[in-house]
Short mmCIF file of C-alpha atoms in Angstrom, two decimals:
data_model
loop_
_atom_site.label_atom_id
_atom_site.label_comp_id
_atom_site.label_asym_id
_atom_site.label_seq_id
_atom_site.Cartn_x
_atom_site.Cartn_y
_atom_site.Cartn_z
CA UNK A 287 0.00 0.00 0.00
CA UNK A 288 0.81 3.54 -0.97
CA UNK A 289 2.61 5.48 2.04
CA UNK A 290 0.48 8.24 1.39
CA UNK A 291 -2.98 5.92 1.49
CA UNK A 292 -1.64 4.47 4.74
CA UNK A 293 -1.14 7.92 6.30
CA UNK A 294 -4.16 9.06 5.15
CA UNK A 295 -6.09 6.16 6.39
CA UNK A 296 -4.32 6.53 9.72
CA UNK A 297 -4.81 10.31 10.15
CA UNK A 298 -8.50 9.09 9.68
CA UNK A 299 -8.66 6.58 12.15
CA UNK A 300 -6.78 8.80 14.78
CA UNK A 301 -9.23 11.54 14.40
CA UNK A 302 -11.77 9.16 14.52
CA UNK A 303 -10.90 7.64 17.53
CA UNK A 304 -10.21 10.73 19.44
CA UNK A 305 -13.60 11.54 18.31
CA UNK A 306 -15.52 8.38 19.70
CA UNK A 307 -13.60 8.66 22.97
CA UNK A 308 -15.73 12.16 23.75
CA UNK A 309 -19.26 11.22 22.36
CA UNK A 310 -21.33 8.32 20.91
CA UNK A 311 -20.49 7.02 17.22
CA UNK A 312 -24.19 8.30 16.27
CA UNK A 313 -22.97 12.08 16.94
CA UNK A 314 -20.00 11.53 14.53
CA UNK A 315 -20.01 12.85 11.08
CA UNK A 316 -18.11 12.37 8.04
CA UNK A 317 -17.37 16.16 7.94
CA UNK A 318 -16.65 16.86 11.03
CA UNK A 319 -14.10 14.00 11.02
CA UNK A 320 -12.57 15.49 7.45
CA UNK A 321 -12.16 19.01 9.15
CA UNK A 322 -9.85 17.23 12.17
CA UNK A 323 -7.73 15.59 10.01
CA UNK A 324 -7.68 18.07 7.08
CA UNK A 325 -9.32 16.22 4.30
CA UNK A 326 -11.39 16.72 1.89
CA UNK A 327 -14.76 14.62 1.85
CA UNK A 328 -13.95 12.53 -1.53
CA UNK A 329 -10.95 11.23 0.30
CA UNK A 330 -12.78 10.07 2.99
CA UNK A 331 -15.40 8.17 0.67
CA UNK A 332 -12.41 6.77 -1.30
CA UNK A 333 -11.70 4.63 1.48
CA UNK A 334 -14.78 3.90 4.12
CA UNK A 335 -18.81 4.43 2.83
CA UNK A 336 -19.82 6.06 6.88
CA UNK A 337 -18.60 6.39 10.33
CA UNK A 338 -19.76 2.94 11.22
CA UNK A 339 -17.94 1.51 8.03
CA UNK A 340 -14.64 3.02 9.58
CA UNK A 341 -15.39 1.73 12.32
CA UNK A 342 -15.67 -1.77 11.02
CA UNK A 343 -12.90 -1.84 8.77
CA UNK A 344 -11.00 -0.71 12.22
CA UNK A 345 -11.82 -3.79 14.17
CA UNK A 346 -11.29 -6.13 11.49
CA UNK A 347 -7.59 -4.89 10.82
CA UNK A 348 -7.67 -5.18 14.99
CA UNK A 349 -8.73 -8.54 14.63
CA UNK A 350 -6.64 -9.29 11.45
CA UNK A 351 -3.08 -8.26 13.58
CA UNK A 352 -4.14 -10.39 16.42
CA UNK A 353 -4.86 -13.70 14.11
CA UNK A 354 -1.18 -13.14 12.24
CA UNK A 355 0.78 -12.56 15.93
CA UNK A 356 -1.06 -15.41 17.02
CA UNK A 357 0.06 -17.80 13.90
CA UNK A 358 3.62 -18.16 15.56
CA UNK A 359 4.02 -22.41 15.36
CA UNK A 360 5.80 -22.70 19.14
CA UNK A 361 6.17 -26.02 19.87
CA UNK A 362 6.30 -24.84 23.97
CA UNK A 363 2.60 -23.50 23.53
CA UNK A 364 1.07 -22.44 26.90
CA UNK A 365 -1.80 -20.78 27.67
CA UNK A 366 0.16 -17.99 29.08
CA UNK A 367 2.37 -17.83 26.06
CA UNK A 368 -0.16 -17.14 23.95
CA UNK A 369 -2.54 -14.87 25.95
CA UNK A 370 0.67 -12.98 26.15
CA UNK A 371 1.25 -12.84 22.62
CA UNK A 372 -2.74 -11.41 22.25
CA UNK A 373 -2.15 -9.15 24.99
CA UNK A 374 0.86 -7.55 23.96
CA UNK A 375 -1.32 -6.64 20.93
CA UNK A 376 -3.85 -5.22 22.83
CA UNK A 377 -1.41 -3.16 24.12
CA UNK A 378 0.14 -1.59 21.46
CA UNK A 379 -3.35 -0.48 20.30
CA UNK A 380 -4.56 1.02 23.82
CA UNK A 381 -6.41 3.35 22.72
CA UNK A 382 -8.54 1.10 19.96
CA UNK A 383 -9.03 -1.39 22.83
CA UNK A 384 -10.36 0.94 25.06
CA UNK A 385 -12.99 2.32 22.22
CA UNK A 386 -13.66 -0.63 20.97
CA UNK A 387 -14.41 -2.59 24.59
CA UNK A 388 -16.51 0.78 25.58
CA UNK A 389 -18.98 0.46 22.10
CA UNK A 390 -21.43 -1.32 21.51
CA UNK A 391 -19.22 -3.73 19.32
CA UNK A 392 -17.53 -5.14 22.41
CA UNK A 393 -19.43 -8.77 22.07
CA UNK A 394 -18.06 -8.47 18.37
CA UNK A 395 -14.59 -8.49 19.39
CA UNK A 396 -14.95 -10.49 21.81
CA UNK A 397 -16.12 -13.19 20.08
CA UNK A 398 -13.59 -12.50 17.61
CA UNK A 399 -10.95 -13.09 20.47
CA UNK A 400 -12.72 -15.95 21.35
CA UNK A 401 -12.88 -17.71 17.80
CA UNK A 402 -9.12 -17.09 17.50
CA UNK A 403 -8.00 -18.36 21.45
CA UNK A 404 -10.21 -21.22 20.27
CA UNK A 405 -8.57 -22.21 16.96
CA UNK A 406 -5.68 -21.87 18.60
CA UNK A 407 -6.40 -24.20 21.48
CA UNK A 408 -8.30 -26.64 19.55
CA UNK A 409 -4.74 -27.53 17.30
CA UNK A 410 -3.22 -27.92 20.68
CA UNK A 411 -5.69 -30.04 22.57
CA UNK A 412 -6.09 -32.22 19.00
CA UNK A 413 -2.74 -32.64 18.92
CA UNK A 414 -2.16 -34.07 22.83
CA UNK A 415 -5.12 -35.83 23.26
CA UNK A 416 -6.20 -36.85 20.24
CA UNK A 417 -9.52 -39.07 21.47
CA UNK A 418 -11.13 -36.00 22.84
CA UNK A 419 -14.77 -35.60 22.90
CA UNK A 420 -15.73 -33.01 20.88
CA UNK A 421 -18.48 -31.70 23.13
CA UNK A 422 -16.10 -31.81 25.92
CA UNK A 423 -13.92 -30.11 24.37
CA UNK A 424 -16.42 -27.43 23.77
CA UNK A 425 -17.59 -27.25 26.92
CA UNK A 426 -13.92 -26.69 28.71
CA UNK A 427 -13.06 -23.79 25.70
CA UNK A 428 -16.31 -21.94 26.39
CA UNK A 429 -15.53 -21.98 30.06
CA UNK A 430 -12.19 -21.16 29.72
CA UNK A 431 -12.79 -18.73 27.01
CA UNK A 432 -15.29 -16.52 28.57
CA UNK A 433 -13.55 -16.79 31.82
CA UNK A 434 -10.46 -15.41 29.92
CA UNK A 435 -12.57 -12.68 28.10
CA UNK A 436 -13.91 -11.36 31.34
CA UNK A 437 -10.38 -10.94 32.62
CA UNK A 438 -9.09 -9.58 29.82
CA UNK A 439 -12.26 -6.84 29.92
CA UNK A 440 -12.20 -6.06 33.87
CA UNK A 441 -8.27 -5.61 32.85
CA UNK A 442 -9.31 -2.75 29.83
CA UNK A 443 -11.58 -1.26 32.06
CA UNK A 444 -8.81 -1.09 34.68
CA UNK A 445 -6.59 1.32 31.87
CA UNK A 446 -4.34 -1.77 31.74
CA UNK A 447 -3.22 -1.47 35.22
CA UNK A 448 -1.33 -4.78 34.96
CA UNK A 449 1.65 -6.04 32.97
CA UNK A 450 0.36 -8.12 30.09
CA UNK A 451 2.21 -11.31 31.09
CA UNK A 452 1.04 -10.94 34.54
CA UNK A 453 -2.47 -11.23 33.14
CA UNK A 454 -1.65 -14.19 31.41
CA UNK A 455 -0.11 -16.00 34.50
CA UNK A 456 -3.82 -15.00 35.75
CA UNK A 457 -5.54 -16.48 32.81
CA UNK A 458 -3.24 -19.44 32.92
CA UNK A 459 -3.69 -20.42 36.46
CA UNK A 460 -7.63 -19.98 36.44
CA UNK A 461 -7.53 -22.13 33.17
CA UNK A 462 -5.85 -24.90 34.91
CA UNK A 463 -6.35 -25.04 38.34
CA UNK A 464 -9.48 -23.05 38.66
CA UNK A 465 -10.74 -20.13 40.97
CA UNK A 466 -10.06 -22.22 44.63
CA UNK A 467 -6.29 -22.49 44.08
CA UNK A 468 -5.83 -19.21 42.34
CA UNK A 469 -7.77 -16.93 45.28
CA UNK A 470 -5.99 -19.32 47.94
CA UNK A 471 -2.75 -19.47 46.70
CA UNK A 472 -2.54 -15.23 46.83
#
């Protein structure tokens, strides 16, 4: 991609974010966004149909950097490993997280985070036990999973007050062990 399309598209996205961090996405316009950044309508339309198109294609290249740091083969998987890996992402985009956990789209991304800790975990759990039932396998991922993305939200919400791998010693240790041993073990 064109360095000037990228730093248009990212002068976009900045003054769109600082935007949805003061009011609702509703309140938004196309213009006022073009007079923050200093564009011209037509470039804005080159690129993204509305606000809530921006917003969209936003998320998905969220979700889109979090699927390629996550493709790393590592034959010393752990669950901590890779939450670490996701976190770390989250991050380096702070600010997106924070918008994007505080809209309406949060059960979007989560799910999103969920379908790609999921993938993720399924290879692994195929791979070591490889007669696992299916819907037991399901049931320990959603458990695990939405345990995880709870965590991972009341740690947003919390401006990231923790180091990233110390959340993922938290996730890890509530994954395997479960809430007794983690709250007794403090």
């Amino acid at each position: 991609m064109d360095r000037r399309i990228k730093y248009t598209k990212k002068v976009i996205t900045d003054t769109f974010l600082e935007l949805i961090d003061k009011k609702d996405i509703n309140k938004i316009t196309v213009s006022e966004i073009c007079e923050l950044s200093d564009i011209n309508r037509g470039t804005f339309y080159r690129y993204y149909d509305n606000v809530y198109d921006l917003l969209d294609k936003i998320e998905a290249e969220f979700v889109n950097e979090l699927v390629n740091a996550t493709k790393v083969d590592d034959e010393e998987y752990s669950v901590s490993s890779f939450v670490s890996v996701l976190l770390n992402v989250f991050v380096e985009n702070k600010k997106l997280v924070k918008v994007l956990f505080d809209s309406k789209n949060t059960l979007q991304l989560l799910n999103d985070v969920l379908i790609i800790s999921y993938n993720k975990c399924k290879e692994k759990w195929e791979k070591d036990l490889p007669n696992i039932d299916e819907q037991d396998e399901e049931y320990a991922a959603l458990f695990i999973f939405n345990g995880a993305l709870g965590v991972i939200n009341f740690w947003v919400k919390n401006n990231f007050d923790k180091e990233p791998d110390e959340i993922a010693k938290i996730i890890e240790q509530l994954s395997y062990y479960g809430t007794k041993r983690f709250i007794y073990s403090r």
